[in-house]
């Protein structure tokens, strides 16, 4: 059974993340979405809120596919999380050059920690290239329209946070 781990902060989940999840589902039998607690990043949404939004949006995706999705919060090392869930591959999305530098370094370190776990990158779809959780939060905070970047449930949650 092919198990993939797609880790991130998902603060909050966007159409960009969902595109990677949808495409990742075509590569593995089980896709574990690893939600990093990331207290240092000072997330806007609590871990429980982020997990709930991901689960809600993934329910629809699961109905369209045989691939199982599991949402798994983690606070330990990424490579240990991958071992815990039995993943052979880590999936990451790549947007612009800005993502590359950091990802390149991460892969290098992770390979040193465990070279049996492969990291696979998927290029962001042109339509979702510009979407970043950070900017979505900024737009919502300033009262802008975010419906083009996030699903309705997330849009609603952002409205509540900033009302
Ligand atoms: P992290 O804190 O790990 O960067 P994010 O939630 O920001 O967490 O991103 C998780 C993963 O999703 C990363 O691999 C990131 O590059 C990818 N990602 C984020 N936004 C997009 C997008 N618009 N298109 C494709 N991949 C994306």
Coordinates of C-alpha atoms and ligand atoms in Angstrom, one line a residue:
X1 CA 0.0 0.0 0.0
X2 CA 1.4 3.4 -1.1
X3 CA 1.2 6.0 1.6
X4 CA 2.0 9.6 1.0
X5 CA 2.4 12.4 3.6
X6 CA 1.4 15.9 2.6
X7 CA 2.6 18.2 5.4
X8 CA 1.9 21.8 6.0
X9 CA 0.5 24.5 8.3
X10 CA -2.8 24.9 6.4
X11 CA -3.6 28.2 8.1
X12 CA -6.0 28.0 6.4
X13 CA -6.5 25.4 3.6
X14 CA -6.7 27.1 0.2
X15 CA -7.6 26.0 -3.4
X16 CA -3.8 25.7 -3.9
X17 CA -3.5 23.0 -1.2
X18 CA -6.6 21.3 -2.5
X19 CA -5.2 21.1 -5.9
X20 CA -2.1 19.3 -4.6
X21 CA -4.3 17.0 -2.5
X22 CA -6.4 16.1 -5.5
X23 CA -3.4 15.4 -7.6
X24 CA -1.6 13.6 -4.8
X25 CA -4.5 11.3 -4.4
X26 CA -3.8 10.0 -7.9
X27 CA -0.3 8.8 -6.8
X28 CA -1.0 7.0 -3.5
X29 CA -3.5 4.6 -1.9
X30 CA -3.6 6.7 1.3
X31 CA -2.9 10.3 1.6
X32 CA -2.1 11.6 5.1
X33 CA -2.4 15.3 5.5
X34 CA 0.1 16.2 8.2
X35 CA -1.1 19.4 10.0
X36 CA 1.9 21.0 11.7
X37 CA 1.0 22.5 15.0
X38 CA 3.6 25.3 14.3
X39 CA 3.1 27.3 17.4
X40 CA 6.2 29.5 16.4
X41 CA 4.4 30.6 13.3
X42 CA 1.5 32.0 15.5
X43 CA -1.3 30.5 13.4
X44 CA -4.5 32.4 13.0
X45 CA -6.6 29.3 13.3
X46 CA -6.2 26.8 16.1
X47 CA -5.1 23.3 15.3
X48 CA -8.7 22.0 15.8
X49 CA -10.0 24.7 13.5
X50 CA -7.5 23.9 10.8
X51 CA -8.2 20.2 11.0
X52 CA -11.9 20.7 10.9
X53 CA -11.7 22.9 7.7
X54 CA -9.4 20.3 6.0
X55 CA -11.7 17.4 7.0
X56 CA -14.7 19.2 5.7
X57 CA -13.2 20.0 2.3
X58 CA -11.6 16.6 1.9
X59 CA -14.9 14.7 2.5
X60 CA -16.0 15.8 -1.0
X61 CA -12.6 14.7 -2.6
X62 CA -12.8 11.3 -0.9
X63 CA -16.2 10.6 -2.5
X64 CA -14.7 11.1 -6.0
X65 CA -11.7 8.7 -5.4
X66 CA -10.7 5.3 -3.9
X67 CA -7.8 7.0 -2.1
X68 CA -8.3 7.4 1.6
X69 CA -7.5 10.7 3.2
X70 CA -6.4 10.9 6.9
X71 CA -5.8 14.2 8.7
X72 CA -3.0 13.8 11.1
X73 CA -1.7 16.7 13.4
X74 CA 1.9 16.5 14.3
X75 CA 4.5 18.4 16.3
X76 CA 7.6 16.2 15.9
X77 CA 10.1 16.1 13.1
X78 CA 8.6 15.7 9.7
X79 CA 10.7 12.6 9.0
X80 CA 9.5 11.0 12.2
X81 CA 5.9 11.9 11.4
X82 CA 6.4 10.2 8.0
X83 CA 7.7 7.1 9.8
X84 CA 4.8 7.2 12.3
X85 CA 2.2 7.1 9.5
X86 CA 4.2 4.6 7.4
X87 CA 4.7 7.0 4.5
X88 CA 7.2 6.1 1.7
X89 CA 6.8 9.6 0.1
X90 CA 6.4 13.1 1.3
X91 CA 4.5 15.4 -1.1
X92 CA 5.1 19.1 -1.4
X93 CA 3.7 21.8 -3.6
X94 CA 6.1 24.2 -5.4
X95 CA 5.0 27.7 -6.3
X96 CA 7.6 30.2 -7.3
X97 CA 11.4 30.4 -7.0
X98 CA 10.8 31.6 -3.5
X99 CA 9.6 28.2 -2.4
X100 CA 12.5 26.4 -4.0
X101 CA 15.3 27.6 -1.8
X102 CA 13.7 26.5 1.4
X103 CA 12.4 23.2 0.0
X104 CA 15.8 22.3 -1.4
X105 CA 17.3 22.7 2.0
X106 CA 14.6 20.8 3.7
X107 CA 14.9 17.8 1.3
X108 CA 18.7 17.8 1.8
X109 CA 18.3 17.7 5.6
X110 CA 15.5 15.1 5.5
X111 CA 17.5 12.8 3.2
X112 CA 20.3 12.9 5.7
X113 CA 17.9 11.9 8.5
X114 CA 16.3 9.1 6.5
X115 CA 17.1 8.5 2.8
X116 CA 14.5 5.8 2.4
X117 CA 11.7 8.4 2.4
X118 CA 11.5 10.2 -0.9
X119 CA 10.2 13.8 -1.3
X120 CA 8.1 14.4 -4.5
X121 CA 7.3 18.0 -5.7
X122 CA 4.3 19.0 -7.6
X123 CA 4.4 22.3 -9.5
X124 CA 1.5 24.5 -8.5
X125 CA -1.1 24.7 -11.1
X126 CA -1.0 28.0 -13.1
X127 CA -4.4 29.0 -11.7
X128 CA -3.3 28.5 -8.1
X129 CA 0.3 29.7 -8.4
X130 CA -0.3 33.0 -6.6
X131 CA -2.4 31.6 -3.7
X132 CA -0.7 31.7 -0.3
X133 CA -2.5 31.3 3.1
X134 CA -0.6 34.3 4.4
X135 CA -1.9 36.6 1.7
X136 CA -5.4 35.2 1.9
X137 CA -5.4 36.1 5.7
X138 CA -4.1 39.6 4.9
X139 CA -6.8 40.2 2.3
X140 CA -9.5 38.9 4.6
X141 CA -8.2 41.1 7.5
X142 CA -8.5 44.2 5.3
X143 CA -12.0 43.3 4.3
X144 CA -11.2 42.0 0.8
X145 CA -13.0 39.2 -1.2
X146 CA -11.2 35.8 -0.8
X147 CA -13.8 33.6 -2.6
X148 CA -11.4 33.0 -5.5
X149 CA -8.7 31.5 -3.2
X150 CA -10.5 29.5 -0.6
X151 CA -13.6 27.3 -0.3
X152 CA -16.8 28.8 1.2
X153 CA -16.3 27.2 4.6
X154 CA -12.9 28.8 4.9
X155 CA -14.2 32.2 3.7
X156 CA -16.9 32.0 6.4
X157 CA -14.3 31.1 9.1
X158 CA -12.1 34.1 8.0
X159 CA -15.1 36.4 8.1
X160 CA -15.8 35.2 11.7
X161 CA -12.2 35.7 12.8
X162 CA -12.1 39.3 11.5
X163 CA -15.6 40.5 12.3
Ligands
LIG1 P1 4.4 25.2 5.3 O1 4.3 25.9 6.6 O2 4.9 23.8 5.3 O3 4.9 26.0 4.2 P2 1.8 25.6 4.0 O4 0.4 25.3 4.5 O5 2.1 27.1 3.7 O6 2.8 25.0 5.0 O7 2.1 24.8 2.6 C1 2.0 23.4 2.6 C2 2.5 22.9 1.3 O8 1.6 23.3 0.3 C3 3.8 23.4 0.8 O9 4.5 22.4 0.1 C4 3.5 24.5 -0.1 O10 4.5 24.8 -1.0 C5 2.2 24.0 -0.7 N1 1.4 25.1 -1.2 C6 0.9 26.1 -0.6 N2 0.2 26.9 -1.4 C7 0.2 26.3 -2.6 C8 -0.4 26.7 -3.9 N3 -1.1 27.8 -4.1 N4 -0.2 25.8 -4.9 C9 0.6 24.7 -4.7 N5 1.1 24.3 -3.5 C10 0.9 25.1 -2.5

